[in-house]
Coordinates of C-alpha atoms in Angstrom, one line a residue:
M93 CA 0.0 0.0 0.0
H94 CA 2.8 2.5 0.9
D95 CA 4.5 1.9 -2.4
L96 CA 1.3 2.7 -4.3
L97 CA 0.6 5.8 -2.3
D98 CA 4.2 7.0 -2.8
A99 CA 3.9 6.5 -6.5
L100 CA 0.7 8.5 -6.5
A101 CA 2.3 11.2 -4.5
G102 CA 5.1 11.5 -7.0
H103 CA 2.6 11.9 -9.9
R104 CA 0.6 14.4 -8.0
E105 CA 3.7 16.5 -7.4
A106 CA 4.6 16.3 -11.1
L107 CA 1.1 17.5 -12.0
R108 CA 1.2 20.4 -9.4
Y109 CA 4.7 21.4 -10.5
T110 CA 3.4 22.2 -14.0
T111 CA 1.5 25.2 -12.5
R112 CA 4.4 26.8 -10.7
D113 CA 4.6 30.6 -11.0
L114 CA 1.5 30.8 -13.2
T115 CA -1.3 33.4 -12.9
D116 CA -5.0 32.4 -12.8
E117 CA -5.3 33.5 -16.4
Q118 CA -2.4 31.4 -17.6
A119 CA -3.8 28.3 -15.7
G120 CA -6.9 28.6 -17.8
L121 CA -5.3 29.0 -21.2
R122 CA -5.5 26.4 -23.9
T123 CA -2.2 26.1 -25.6
T124 CA -2.9 23.1 -27.9
V125 CA -5.7 22.1 -30.1
S126 CA -7.3 20.2 -27.2
E127 CA -9.8 21.8 -24.8
L128 CA -7.4 21.1 -21.9
C129 CA -5.8 23.7 -19.7
L130 CA -3.6 23.3 -16.6
G131 CA -6.2 24.4 -14.1
G132 CA -8.8 22.2 -15.8
L133 CA -6.6 19.1 -15.7
I134 CA -6.1 19.6 -12.0
K135 CA -9.8 20.0 -11.5
H136 CA -10.4 16.8 -13.4
V137 CA -7.9 14.8 -11.4
T138 CA -9.4 16.2 -8.2
S139 CA -12.8 14.9 -9.4
V140 CA -11.3 11.6 -10.3
E141 CA -9.8 11.2 -6.8
R142 CA -13.0 12.2 -5.1
R143 CA -15.2 9.8 -7.1
W144 CA -12.9 6.8 -6.9
S145 CA -11.9 7.2 -3.3
A146 CA -15.7 7.3 -2.5
F147 CA -16.1 4.1 -4.6
M148 CA -13.5 2.3 -2.5
L149 CA -15.7 3.0 0.6
E150 CA -19.2 3.0 -0.8
G151 CA -19.1 1.0 -4.0
Q152 CA -21.2 1.6 -7.0
S153 CA -23.4 4.2 -5.4
A154 CA -20.5 6.6 -5.4
L155 CA -20.4 6.6 -9.2
V156 CA -22.9 7.7 -11.8
G157 CA -23.2 5.1 -14.5
V158 CA -22.6 6.5 -18.0
S159 CA -26.1 5.4 -19.1
D160 CA -27.6 7.3 -16.1
M161 CA -25.9 10.6 -16.9
T162 CA -28.1 13.5 -17.9
E163 CA -27.2 16.4 -20.1
A164 CA -26.6 18.4 -16.9
D165 CA -24.2 15.7 -15.7
W166 CA -22.3 15.8 -18.9
A167 CA -22.1 19.6 -18.8
L168 CA -20.8 19.5 -15.2
R169 CA -18.2 17.0 -16.3
A170 CA -17.1 19.2 -19.2
E171 CA -16.6 22.1 -16.7
E172 CA -14.0 19.9 -14.9
F173 CA -11.6 20.5 -17.8
R174 CA -11.9 24.3 -17.7
M175 CA -11.1 27.2 -15.4
L176 CA -14.4 28.9 -14.8
P177 CA -15.0 32.6 -14.1
G178 CA -14.1 33.3 -10.4
E179 CA -12.0 30.2 -10.0
T180 CA -8.4 30.7 -9.0
L181 CA -5.4 28.5 -9.4
A182 CA -4.8 28.6 -5.6
G183 CA -8.4 27.4 -5.1
V184 CA -8.0 24.6 -7.6
L185 CA -4.7 23.5 -6.0
D186 CA -6.2 23.6 -2.5
A187 CA -9.2 21.4 -3.6
Y188 CA -6.7 19.0 -5.2
A189 CA -4.7 18.8 -2.0
E190 CA -7.8 18.1 0.0
A191 CA -8.9 15.4 -2.4
A192 CA -5.4 13.8 -2.2
R193 CA -5.5 13.9 1.6
R194 CA -8.9 12.2 1.6
T195 CA -7.8 9.5 -0.9
D196 CA -4.7 8.8 1.3
E197 CA -6.9 8.7 4.4
V198 CA -9.4 6.3 2.7
V199 CA -6.7 3.9 1.5
A200 CA -5.0 3.9 4.9
G201 CA -8.2 3.2 6.6
L202 CA -9.2 0.2 4.5
P203 CA -8.9 -3.3 6.2
S204 CA -7.3 -4.5 3.0
L205 CA -6.7 -3.4 -0.6
D206 CA -8.7 -6.5 -1.6
V207 CA -12.0 -4.9 -0.7
A208 CA -13.9 -4.9 -4.0
H209 CA -17.1 -3.5 -5.4
P210 CA -19.0 -4.0 -8.8
L211 CA -18.5 -1.2 -11.3
P212 CA -21.5 0.5 -12.9
E213 CA -22.5 -0.6 -16.3
A214 CA -20.6 1.1 -19.1
P215 CA -19.9 0.2 -22.7
W216 CA -16.2 -0.4 -21.9
T217 CA -16.8 -2.6 -18.9
E218 CA -17.8 -6.3 -18.9
P219 CA -21.0 -6.8 -17.0
G220 CA -20.3 -7.9 -13.4
T221 CA -16.8 -6.4 -13.4
R222 CA -15.6 -5.7 -9.8
W223 CA -12.6 -3.5 -8.9
S224 CA -10.7 -4.0 -5.7
A225 CA -9.4 -1.0 -3.8
R226 CA -5.9 -1.9 -5.2
R227 CA -7.2 -1.8 -8.8
T228 CA -9.0 1.5 -8.1
L229 CA -5.9 3.0 -6.6
L230 CA -3.9 1.9 -9.7
H231 CA -6.6 3.6 -11.8
I232 CA -6.1 6.9 -9.9
I233 CA -2.3 6.6 -10.3
G234 CA -2.7 6.0 -14.0
E235 CA -5.1 8.9 -14.5
T236 CA -2.8 11.2 -12.5
A237 CA 0.3 10.1 -14.4
Q238 CA -1.4 10.5 -17.8
H239 CA -2.6 14.0 -17.0
A240 CA 0.7 15.0 -15.6
G241 CA 2.1 14.2 -19.0
H242 CA -0.6 16.3 -20.7
A243 CA 0.1 19.1 -18.3
D244 CA 3.8 19.1 -19.1
I245 CA 3.0 19.5 -22.8
I246 CA 0.5 22.3 -22.1
R247 CA 3.0 24.1 -19.9
E248 CA 5.8 23.9 -22.4
A249 CA 3.5 25.2 -25.1
L250 CA 2.4 28.1 -22.8
D251 CA 5.8 29.5 -21.9
G252 CA 8.6 27.0 -22.7
A253 CA 8.9 25.8 -19.1
R254 CA 9.4 22.1 -18.7
S255 CA 9.0 19.9 -15.8
M256 CA 12.0 17.7 -16.6
G257 CA 15.2 18.3 -18.6

């Protein structure tokens, strides 16, 4: 468990590092053809951690199945990827730190990483698929690492700053 949380902490730090010395406006800028911006990526990863750490505790009820999502749900999800008027980078980073703290707390409090729950139905999931807390934590790690890479590209396109090298 400690190795997994340490790996997640490293990817979180890489993601946060891409926002160093930026203004709120810069954190909301799109620098590639994608809709992604640095603040939006952090908001999305915050949401990922919140949903999946709740899943580890509560199971399927913590997630909205894709087939159950309304237009309003999809619109809210799209807002995860953008800095909205009135949002600040500091606020986004604070929310991320709180979600990270909560994920770590949930994982540490589980009796075992083998605790498992069924996933909601989705086109990409076999019916009856169950994820253990371990598999769920690996998913959070993967999401964070993937988006840290996206963030590095966005930051380099923004002002030439790189996270490594």
